[in-house]
Structure formats: C-alpha cells, structure tokens
Short mmCIF file of C-alpha atoms and ligand atoms in Angstrom, two decimals:
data_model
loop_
_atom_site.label_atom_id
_atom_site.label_comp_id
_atom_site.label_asym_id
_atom_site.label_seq_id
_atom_site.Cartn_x
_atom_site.Cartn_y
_atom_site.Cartn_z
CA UNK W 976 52.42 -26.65 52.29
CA UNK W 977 50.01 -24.70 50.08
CA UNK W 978 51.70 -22.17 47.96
CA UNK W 979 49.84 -19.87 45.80
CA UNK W 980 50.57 -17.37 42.95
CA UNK W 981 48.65 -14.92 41.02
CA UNK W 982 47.89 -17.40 38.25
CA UNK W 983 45.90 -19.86 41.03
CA UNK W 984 43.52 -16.75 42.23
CA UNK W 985 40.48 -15.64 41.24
CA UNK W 986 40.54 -11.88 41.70
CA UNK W 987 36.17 -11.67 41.42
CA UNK W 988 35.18 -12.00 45.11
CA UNK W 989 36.57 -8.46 45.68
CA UNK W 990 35.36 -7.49 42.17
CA UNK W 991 32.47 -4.48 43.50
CA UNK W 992 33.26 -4.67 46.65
CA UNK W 993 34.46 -2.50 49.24
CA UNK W 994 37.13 -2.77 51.52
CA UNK W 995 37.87 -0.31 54.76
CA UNK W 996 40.75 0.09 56.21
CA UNK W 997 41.48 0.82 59.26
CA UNK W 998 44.64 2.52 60.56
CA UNK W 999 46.74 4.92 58.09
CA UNK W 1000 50.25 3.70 59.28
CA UNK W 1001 52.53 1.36 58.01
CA UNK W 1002 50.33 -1.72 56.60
CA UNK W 1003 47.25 0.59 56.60
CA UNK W 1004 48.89 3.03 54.30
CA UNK W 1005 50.44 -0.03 52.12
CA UNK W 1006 47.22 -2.24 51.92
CA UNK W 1007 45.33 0.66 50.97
CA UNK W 1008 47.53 2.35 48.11
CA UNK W 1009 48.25 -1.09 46.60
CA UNK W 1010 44.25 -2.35 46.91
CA UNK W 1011 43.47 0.89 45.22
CA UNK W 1012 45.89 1.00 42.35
CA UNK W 1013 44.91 -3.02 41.96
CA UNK W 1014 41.38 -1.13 41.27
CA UNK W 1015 39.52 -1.84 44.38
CA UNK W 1016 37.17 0.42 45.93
CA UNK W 1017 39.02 1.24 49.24
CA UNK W 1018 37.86 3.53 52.12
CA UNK W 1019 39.93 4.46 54.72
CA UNK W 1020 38.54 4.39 58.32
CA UNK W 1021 40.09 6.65 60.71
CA UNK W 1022 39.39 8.00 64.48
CA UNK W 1023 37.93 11.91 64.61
CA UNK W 1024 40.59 14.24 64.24
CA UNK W 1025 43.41 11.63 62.90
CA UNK W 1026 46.45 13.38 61.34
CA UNK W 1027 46.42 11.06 58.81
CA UNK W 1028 42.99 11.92 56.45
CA UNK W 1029 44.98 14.88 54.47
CA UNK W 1030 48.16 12.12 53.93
CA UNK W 1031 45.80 9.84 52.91
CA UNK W 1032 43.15 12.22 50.94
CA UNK W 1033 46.49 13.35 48.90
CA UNK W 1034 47.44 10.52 47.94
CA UNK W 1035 43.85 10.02 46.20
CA UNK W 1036 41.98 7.55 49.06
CA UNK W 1037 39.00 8.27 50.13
CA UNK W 1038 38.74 8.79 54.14
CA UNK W 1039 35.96 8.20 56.59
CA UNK W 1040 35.49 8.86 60.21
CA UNK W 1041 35.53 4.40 61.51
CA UNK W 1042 31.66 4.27 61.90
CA UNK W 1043 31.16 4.84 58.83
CA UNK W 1044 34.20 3.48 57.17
CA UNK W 1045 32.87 0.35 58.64
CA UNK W 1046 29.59 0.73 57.91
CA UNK W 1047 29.79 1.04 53.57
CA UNK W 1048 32.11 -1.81 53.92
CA UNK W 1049 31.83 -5.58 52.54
CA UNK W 1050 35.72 -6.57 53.64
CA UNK W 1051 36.97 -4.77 56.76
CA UNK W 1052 40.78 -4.76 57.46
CA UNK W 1053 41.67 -4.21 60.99
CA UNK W 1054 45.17 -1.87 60.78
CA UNK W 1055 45.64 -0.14 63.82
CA UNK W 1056 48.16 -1.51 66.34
CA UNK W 1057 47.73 -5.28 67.84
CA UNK W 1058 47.23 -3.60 71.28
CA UNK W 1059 43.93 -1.65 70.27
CA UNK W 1060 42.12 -4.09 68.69
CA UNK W 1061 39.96 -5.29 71.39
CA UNK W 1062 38.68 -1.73 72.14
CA UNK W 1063 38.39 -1.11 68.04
CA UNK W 1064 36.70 -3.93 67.53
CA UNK W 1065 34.10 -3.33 70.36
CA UNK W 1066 33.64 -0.04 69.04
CA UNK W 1067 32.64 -0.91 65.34
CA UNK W 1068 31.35 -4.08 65.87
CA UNK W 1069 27.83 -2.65 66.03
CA UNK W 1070 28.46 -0.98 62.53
CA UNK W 1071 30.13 -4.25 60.80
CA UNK W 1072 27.55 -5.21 57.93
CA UNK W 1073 25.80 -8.96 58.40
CA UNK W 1074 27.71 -11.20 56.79
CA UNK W 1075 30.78 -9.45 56.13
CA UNK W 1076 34.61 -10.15 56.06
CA UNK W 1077 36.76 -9.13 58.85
CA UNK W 1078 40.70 -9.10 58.22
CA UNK W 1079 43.89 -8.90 60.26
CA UNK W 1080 47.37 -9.09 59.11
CA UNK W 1081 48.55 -10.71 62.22
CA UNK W 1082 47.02 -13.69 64.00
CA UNK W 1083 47.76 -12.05 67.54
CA UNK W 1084 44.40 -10.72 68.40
CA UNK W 1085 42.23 -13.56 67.53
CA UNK W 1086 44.70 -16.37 68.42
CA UNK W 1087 44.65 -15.04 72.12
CA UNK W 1088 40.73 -13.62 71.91
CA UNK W 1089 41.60 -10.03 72.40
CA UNK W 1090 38.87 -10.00 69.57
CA UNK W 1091 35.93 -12.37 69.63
CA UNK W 1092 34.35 -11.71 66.47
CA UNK W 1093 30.51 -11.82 65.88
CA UNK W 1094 29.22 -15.15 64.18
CA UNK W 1095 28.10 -14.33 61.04
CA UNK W 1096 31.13 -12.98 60.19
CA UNK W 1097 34.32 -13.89 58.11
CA UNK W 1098 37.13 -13.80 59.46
CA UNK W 1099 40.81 -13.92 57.62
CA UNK W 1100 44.27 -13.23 57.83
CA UNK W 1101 47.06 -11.74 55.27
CA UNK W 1102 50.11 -11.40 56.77
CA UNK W 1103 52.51 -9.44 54.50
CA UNK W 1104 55.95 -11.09 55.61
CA UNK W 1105 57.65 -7.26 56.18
CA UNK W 1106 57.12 -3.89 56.75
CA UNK W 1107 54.52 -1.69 54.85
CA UNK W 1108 56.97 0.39 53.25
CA UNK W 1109 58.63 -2.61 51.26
CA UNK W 1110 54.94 -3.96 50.37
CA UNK W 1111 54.47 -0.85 48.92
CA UNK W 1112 57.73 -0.60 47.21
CA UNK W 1113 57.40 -3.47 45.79
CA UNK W 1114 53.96 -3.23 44.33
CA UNK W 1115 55.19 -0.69 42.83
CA UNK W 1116 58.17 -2.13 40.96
CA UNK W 1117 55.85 -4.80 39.72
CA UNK W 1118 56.88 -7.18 42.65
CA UNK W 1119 55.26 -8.94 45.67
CA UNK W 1120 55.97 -9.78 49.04
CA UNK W 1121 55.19 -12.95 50.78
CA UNK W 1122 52.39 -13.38 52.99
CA UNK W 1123 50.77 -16.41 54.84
CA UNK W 1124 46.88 -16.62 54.89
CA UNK W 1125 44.61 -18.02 56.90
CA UNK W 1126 40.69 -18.50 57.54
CA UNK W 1127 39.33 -18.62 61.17
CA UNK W 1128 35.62 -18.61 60.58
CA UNK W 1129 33.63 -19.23 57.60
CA UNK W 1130 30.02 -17.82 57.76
CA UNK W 1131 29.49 -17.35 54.47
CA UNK W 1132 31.11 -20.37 52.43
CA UNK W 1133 33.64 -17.74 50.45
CA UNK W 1134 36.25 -17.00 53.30
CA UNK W 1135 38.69 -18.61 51.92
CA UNK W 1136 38.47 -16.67 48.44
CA UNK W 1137 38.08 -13.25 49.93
CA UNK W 1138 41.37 -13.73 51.79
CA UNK W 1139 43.24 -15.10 48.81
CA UNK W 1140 41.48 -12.47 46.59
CA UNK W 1141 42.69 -9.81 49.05
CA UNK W 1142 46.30 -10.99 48.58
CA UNK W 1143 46.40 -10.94 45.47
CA UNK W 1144 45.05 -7.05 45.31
CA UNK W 1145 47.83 -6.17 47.48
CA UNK W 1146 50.39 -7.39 45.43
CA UNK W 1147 51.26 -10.66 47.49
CA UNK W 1148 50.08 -13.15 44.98
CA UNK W 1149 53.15 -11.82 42.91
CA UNK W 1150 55.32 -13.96 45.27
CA UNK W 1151 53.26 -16.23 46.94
CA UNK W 1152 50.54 -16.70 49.55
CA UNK W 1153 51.23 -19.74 51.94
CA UNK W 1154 48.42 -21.34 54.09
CA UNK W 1155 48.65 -20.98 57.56
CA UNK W 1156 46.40 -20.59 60.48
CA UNK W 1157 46.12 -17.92 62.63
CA UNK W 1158 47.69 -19.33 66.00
CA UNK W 1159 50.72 -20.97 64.14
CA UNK W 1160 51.43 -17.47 62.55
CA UNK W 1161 50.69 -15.49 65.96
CA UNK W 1162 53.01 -18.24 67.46
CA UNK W 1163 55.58 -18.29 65.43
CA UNK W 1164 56.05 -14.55 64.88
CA UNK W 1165 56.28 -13.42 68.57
CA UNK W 1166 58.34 -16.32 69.13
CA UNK W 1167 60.93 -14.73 66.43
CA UNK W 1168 60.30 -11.27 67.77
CA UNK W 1169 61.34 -11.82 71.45
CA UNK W 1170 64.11 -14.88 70.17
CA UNK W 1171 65.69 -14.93 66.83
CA UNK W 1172 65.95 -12.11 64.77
CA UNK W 1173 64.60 -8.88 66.61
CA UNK W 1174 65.17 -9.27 70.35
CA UNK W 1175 68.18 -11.87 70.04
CA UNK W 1176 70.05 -10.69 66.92
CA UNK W 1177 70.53 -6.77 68.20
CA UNK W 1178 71.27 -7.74 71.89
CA UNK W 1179 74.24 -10.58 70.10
CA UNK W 1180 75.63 -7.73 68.34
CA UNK W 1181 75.37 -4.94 71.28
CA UNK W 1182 77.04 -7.78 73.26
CA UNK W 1183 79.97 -8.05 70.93
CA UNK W 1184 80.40 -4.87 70.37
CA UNK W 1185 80.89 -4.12 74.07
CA UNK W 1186 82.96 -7.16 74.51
CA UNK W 1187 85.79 -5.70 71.93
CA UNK W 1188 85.67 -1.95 73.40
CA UNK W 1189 85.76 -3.58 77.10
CA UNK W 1190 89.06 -5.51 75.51
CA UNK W 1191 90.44 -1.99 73.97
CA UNK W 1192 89.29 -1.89 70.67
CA UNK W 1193 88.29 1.24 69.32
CA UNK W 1194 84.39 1.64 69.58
CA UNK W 1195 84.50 2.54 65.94
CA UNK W 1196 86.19 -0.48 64.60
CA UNK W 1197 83.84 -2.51 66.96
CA UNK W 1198 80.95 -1.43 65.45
CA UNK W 1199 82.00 -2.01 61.89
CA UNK W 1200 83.08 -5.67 62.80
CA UNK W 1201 80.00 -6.33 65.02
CA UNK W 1202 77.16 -4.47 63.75
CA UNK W 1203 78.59 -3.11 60.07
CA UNK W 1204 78.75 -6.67 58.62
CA UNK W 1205 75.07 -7.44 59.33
CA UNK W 1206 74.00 -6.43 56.14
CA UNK W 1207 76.48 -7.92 53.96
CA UNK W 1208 75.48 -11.59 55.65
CA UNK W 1209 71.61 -10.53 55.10
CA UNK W 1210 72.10 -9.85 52.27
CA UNK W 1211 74.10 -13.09 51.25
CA UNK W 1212 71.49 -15.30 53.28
CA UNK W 1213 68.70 -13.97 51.04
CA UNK W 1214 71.01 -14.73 47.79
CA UNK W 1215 72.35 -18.06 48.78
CA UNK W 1216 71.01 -18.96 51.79
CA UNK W 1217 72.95 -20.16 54.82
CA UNK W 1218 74.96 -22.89 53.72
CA UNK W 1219 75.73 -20.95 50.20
CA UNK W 1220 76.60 -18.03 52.31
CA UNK W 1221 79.17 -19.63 54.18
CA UNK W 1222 80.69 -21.09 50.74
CA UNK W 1223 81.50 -17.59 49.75
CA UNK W 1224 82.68 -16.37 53.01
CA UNK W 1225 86.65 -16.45 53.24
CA UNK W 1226 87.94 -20.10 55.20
CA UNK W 1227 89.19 -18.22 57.92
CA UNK W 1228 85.66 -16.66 57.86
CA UNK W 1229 83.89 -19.78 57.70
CA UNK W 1230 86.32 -21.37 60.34
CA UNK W 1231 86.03 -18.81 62.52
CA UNK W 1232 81.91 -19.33 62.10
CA UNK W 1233 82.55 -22.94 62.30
CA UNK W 1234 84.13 -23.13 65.45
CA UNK W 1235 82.49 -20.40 67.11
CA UNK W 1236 79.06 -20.24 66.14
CA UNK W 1237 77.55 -23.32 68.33
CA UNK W 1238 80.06 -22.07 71.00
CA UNK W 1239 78.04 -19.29 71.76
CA UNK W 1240 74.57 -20.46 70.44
CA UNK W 1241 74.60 -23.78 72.45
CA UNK W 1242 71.94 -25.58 73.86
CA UNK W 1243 71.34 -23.51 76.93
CA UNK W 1244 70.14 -21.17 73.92
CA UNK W 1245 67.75 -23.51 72.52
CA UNK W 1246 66.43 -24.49 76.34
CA UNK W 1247 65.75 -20.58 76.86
CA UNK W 1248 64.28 -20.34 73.07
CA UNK W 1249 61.89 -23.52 73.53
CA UNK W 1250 60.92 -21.28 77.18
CA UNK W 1251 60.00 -18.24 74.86
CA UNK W 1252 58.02 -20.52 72.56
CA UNK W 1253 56.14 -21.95 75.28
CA UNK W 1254 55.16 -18.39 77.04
CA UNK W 1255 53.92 -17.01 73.80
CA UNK W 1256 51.35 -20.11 73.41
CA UNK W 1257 51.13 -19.98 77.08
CA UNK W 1258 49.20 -16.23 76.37
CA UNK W 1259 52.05 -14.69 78.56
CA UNK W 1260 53.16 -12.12 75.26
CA UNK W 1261 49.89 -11.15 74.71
CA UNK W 1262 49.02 -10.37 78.14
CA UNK W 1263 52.17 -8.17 78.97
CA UNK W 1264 51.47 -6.45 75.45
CA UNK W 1265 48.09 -5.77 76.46
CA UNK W 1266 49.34 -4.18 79.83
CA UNK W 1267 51.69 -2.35 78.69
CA UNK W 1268 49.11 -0.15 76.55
CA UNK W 1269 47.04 0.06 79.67
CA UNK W 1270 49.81 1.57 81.56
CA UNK W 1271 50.77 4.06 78.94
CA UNK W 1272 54.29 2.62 77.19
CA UNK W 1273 56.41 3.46 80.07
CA UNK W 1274 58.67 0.41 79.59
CA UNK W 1275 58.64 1.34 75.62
CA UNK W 1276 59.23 4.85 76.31
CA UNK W 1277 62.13 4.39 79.09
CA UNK W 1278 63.85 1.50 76.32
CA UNK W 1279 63.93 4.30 73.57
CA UNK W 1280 65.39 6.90 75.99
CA UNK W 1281 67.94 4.34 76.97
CA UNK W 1282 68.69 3.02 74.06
CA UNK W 1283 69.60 6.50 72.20
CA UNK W 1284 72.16 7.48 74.86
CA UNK W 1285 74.53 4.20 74.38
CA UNK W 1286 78.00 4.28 73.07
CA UNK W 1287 77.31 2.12 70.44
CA UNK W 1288 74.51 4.72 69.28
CA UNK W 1289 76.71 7.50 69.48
CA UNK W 1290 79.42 5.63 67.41
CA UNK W 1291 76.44 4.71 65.18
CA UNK W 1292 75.91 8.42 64.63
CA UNK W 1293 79.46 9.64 64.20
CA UNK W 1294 79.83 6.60 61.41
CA UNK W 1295 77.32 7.78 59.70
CA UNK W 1296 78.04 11.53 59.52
CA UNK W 1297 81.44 10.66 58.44
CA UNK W 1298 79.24 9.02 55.87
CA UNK W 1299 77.64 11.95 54.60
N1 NAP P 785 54.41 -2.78 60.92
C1 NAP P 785 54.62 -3.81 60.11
O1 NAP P 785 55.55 -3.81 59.33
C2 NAP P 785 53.69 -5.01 60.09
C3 NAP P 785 54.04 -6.13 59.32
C4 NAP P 785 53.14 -7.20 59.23
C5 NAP P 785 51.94 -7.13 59.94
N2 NAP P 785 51.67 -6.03 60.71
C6 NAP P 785 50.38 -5.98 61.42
O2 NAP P 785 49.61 -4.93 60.82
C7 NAP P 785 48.74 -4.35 61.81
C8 NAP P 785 48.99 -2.85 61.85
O3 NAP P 785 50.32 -2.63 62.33
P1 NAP P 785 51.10 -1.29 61.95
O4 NAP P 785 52.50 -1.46 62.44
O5 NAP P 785 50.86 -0.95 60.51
O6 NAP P 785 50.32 -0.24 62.87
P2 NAP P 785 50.64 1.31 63.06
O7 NAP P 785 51.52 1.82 61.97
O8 NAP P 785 51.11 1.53 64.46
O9 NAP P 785 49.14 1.92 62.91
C9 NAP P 785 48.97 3.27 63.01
C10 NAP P 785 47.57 3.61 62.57
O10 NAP P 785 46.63 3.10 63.54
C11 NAP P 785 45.76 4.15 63.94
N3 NAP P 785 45.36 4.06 65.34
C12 NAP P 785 46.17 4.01 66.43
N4 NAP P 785 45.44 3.96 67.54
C13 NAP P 785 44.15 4.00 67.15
C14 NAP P 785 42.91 4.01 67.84
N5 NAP P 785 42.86 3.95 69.18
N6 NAP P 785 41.75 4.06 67.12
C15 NAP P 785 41.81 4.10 65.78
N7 NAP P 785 42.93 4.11 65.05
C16 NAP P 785 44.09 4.06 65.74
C17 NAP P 785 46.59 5.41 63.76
O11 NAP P 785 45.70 6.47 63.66
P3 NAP P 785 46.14 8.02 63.48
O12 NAP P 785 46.50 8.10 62.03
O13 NAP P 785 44.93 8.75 63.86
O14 NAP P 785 47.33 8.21 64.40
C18 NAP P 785 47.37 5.11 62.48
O15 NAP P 785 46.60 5.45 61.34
C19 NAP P 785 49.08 -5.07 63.12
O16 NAP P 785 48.17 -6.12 63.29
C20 NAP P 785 50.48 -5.60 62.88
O17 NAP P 785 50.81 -6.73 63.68
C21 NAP P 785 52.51 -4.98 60.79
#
C-alpha cells in the first residue's frame, strides 16, 4: 500500500491554479477554508439564491453562482450531496474548461456511473477519512486527517499529481494520503455504513439498551452501560487499538468481552455482512439512494421523526440536562 506524506508531494500543479468548489456544507466548507489558507485560489460555486454565499463571503471566500464557478476553474471539486451529482454534473458539464480536473471525495458517483464524465477530463478522488468539521479542526491545529486517493481517468498525463497536490492543500498530506481506487473506496465505505460502524454499531447498542430496561433496569443506568461507554472504548481503540484496548480493560471486562463478544457477533453476522458487501457492488445502495432523492426523503424524514421520540432519546436528553 502506497502511503504518502507532505514531504513526498509536490505542491506546484495547483501552484496558479484555480479550484471551485462546489457545495458550502460540510466538506465544501472544509476543503475550501483549508485550500484557501494553504494559499490556493478557491472559488466557491453555489446554486442561485443559496443561503450559504454570506457564510462563505464572511469567512473571506470568494462565491460564484455554479456556471461560472465552473467556468474560471482549472480543478473542479464536486461537494454537494452523492445523490445530486448526476443532475450537477449534467448541468455544468457544458461550462467545465477542456482539459480540466474534476474531483470527488467519495468514489460513489463514478464507481456506479451516476456521473459519466467527459473524456478529456481528469478525474480524481480525495476522500478525507471524517467529517468536514474535524478536517477543518485539524488544519487548523497544524494536523491532518487521512484520506485515500485515487485517479479514474487521466487525459492530461498530471492526474495523479493534481489529486495528491490537492491533498496536500487540504491538510491531508499532514497524515497521510493512501492509494486507492475509486470502486474499492465506494465499496468499502457503504459497506461500513449499512454494516459495521454506522448502521450496525447504533442498532447493537439500541438493542442492548432495550434488552436491560425490558429485564427492569432503569432506562438511565441502561443507557450509561450500553451507549455511555462507547466513547471511552473509541477512544481506547484509537490509542491502543483493539487488542491493547482489551489489555487495559478490567479481566472481568475482558472476560466478559471474551466470552460474549463472538456469542453475539457469530457467523450468521458475517453471512448477512458478506450479503451487504455483495449488494453494494451489486449497484443495489446506489440505486435505492438515488430513489430515495427522487421521492423526496420520505423514508429519511419518517426515520428522524421516529427516531427522536424513543425512550432511549428521551433518557439521552434527561442525561444530558442533568449534565448541564
Ligand atoms: N459529510 C462528510 O463528513 C463527508 C466525509 C467524507 C466525504 N464526504 C463526501 O463529500 C461530498 C459532500 O458531502 P457533504 O456531506 O459535505 O454534503 P452536504 O453537506 O450535504 O452539502 C451541502 C451543500 O451542497 C449544496 N447543494 C445541495 N443540493 C444542491 C443542488 N441541487 N445544487 C447545487 N448545490 C447543492 C448545498 O447548497 P446550499 O448551500 O445552497 O444549501 C450545500 O452548500 C459527498 O460526495 C460525500 O460523500 C462527506
């Protein structure tokens, strides 16, 4: 596996260029502060009427209406949400300059050709490995966060050193920029959305947490066993990793994991993972993500409703007014 730092990149293929952005929200806003205080020309592309030109104005960026965001650029950085892209891209696509770049910091829309990008075009991929807030953080305290890369087409021989350049302007190269390719990342990251640690994790600890009040604990106590601890392992993991974590866990602790750990997750939980792995290459993700904006949200919107009025929400809440 590739792996590189700040000292391996050559920051001159974005030296007097300019990059758009497009999309003011959470990697939008990142990418763009970061790229600008790295000393990059940056405009910031944005649909007529967008609440987000005075954020973005304050904050010293330069807006445009997408036309002609797209238009002045040499790098174009597609930051609006997964599900628009197709329609974005058809719309600018006439105002893309020959022979420019084309980013993405996901591999979802090309992997599954929602987006079908023009030939003369290059076409790359940084994929911070979090949310925009802690890229921007971290910039900021002098840090990085990791991101894979990845080149899909190569028009004009420098792909490759745009994307890495790019990286490093947003603060990435400060950790690390691995090499990837844009269907292993779209691949793997829906696959950990719907399975591991965002649609498997919280369901585990709802689960538990229902299982104790259902057996007469207190829903308060539940919650701090079941969902309260989640940081402290996190937190540990990152420090120690797994098998460090459980060496500083208490034995009962690491008994208790020990015995009951492949208990639950057995392999009727890896047969049902390796079925989520093999949907998400099969295109079935991408499709349902794709209808869902079509129809509006409504199984988004009814999922937010629902979840706000659980017990383990409103325990949630009173927790954390007791807090302060
Ligand atoms: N969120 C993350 O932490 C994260 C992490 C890694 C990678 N990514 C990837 O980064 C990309 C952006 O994701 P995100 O979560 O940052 O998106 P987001 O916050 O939902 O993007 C919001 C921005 O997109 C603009 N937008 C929405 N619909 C639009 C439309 N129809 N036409 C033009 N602009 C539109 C919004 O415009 P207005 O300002 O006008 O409302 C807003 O500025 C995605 O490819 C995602 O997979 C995200």
């Amino acid at each position: 596996m590739e792996l590189l730092r700040d000292t391996d990149i050559d920051p001159a293929p974005l030296a007097g260029k300019r990059v758009a952005i497009l999309g003011y929200g959470n990697q939008g806003r990142a990418q763009a502060l970061n790229l600008h205080d790295s000393g990059i020309d940056v405009v910031v592309g944005l649909r007529g009427g967008s609440g987000s030109s005075n954020e973005a104005e304050a904050s010293g960026l330069t807006t445009a209406l997408l036309e002609q965001a797209v238009a002045s650029a040499d790098v174009v950085m597609m930051l609006a949400p997964d599900e628009i892209h197709a329609s974005l891209y058809r719309e600018i696509e006439p105002n893309v300059r020959e022979g420019a770049a084309l980013g993405f910091s996901h591999g979802l829309s090309v992997r599954f050709a929602l987006v079908e990008p023009r030939a003369d075009l290059d076409l790359f991929m940084i994929a911070p490995k979090g949310p925009g807030t802690a890229l921007r953080s971290l910039y900021k305290q002098g840090k990085g966060m990791i991101a894979v890369w990845a080149v899909a087409q190569d028009s004009t021989g420098k792909a490759r050193d745009i994307a890495v350049a790019y990286g490093q302007a947003i603060g990435c190269g400060r950790a690390g920029l691995i090499a990837s390719t844009f269907a292993e990342e779209a691949e793997a990251d829906l696959f950990n959305e719907q399975a591991v640690v965002w649609g498997a994790v919280p369901e585990l600890l709802i689960a538990g947490f229902e299982t104790l009040v259902a057996g007469g604990v207190s829903p308060e106590l539940a919650y701090l066993e079941c969902v309260g601890e989640l940081k402290l392992i996190a937190e540990l993991i990152d420090a120690r990793g797994i098998a460090g974590m459980r060496e500083v866990i208490s034995n009962t602790a690491e008994l208790g994991a020990l015995l009951g750990g492949k208990r639950i997750v057995d392999d009727s939980v890896r047969a049902r993972m390796a079925e989520v792995l093999a949907e998400v290459r099969a295109g079935k993700f991408a499709a349902e993500l794709s209808r869902e904006e079509a129809d509006g949200y409504p199984r988004l919107e009814k999922a937010r409703e629902e979840n706000r009025r659980t017990l383990l929400e409103e325990t949630y809440r009173r927790l954390s007014d007791d807090k302060g």
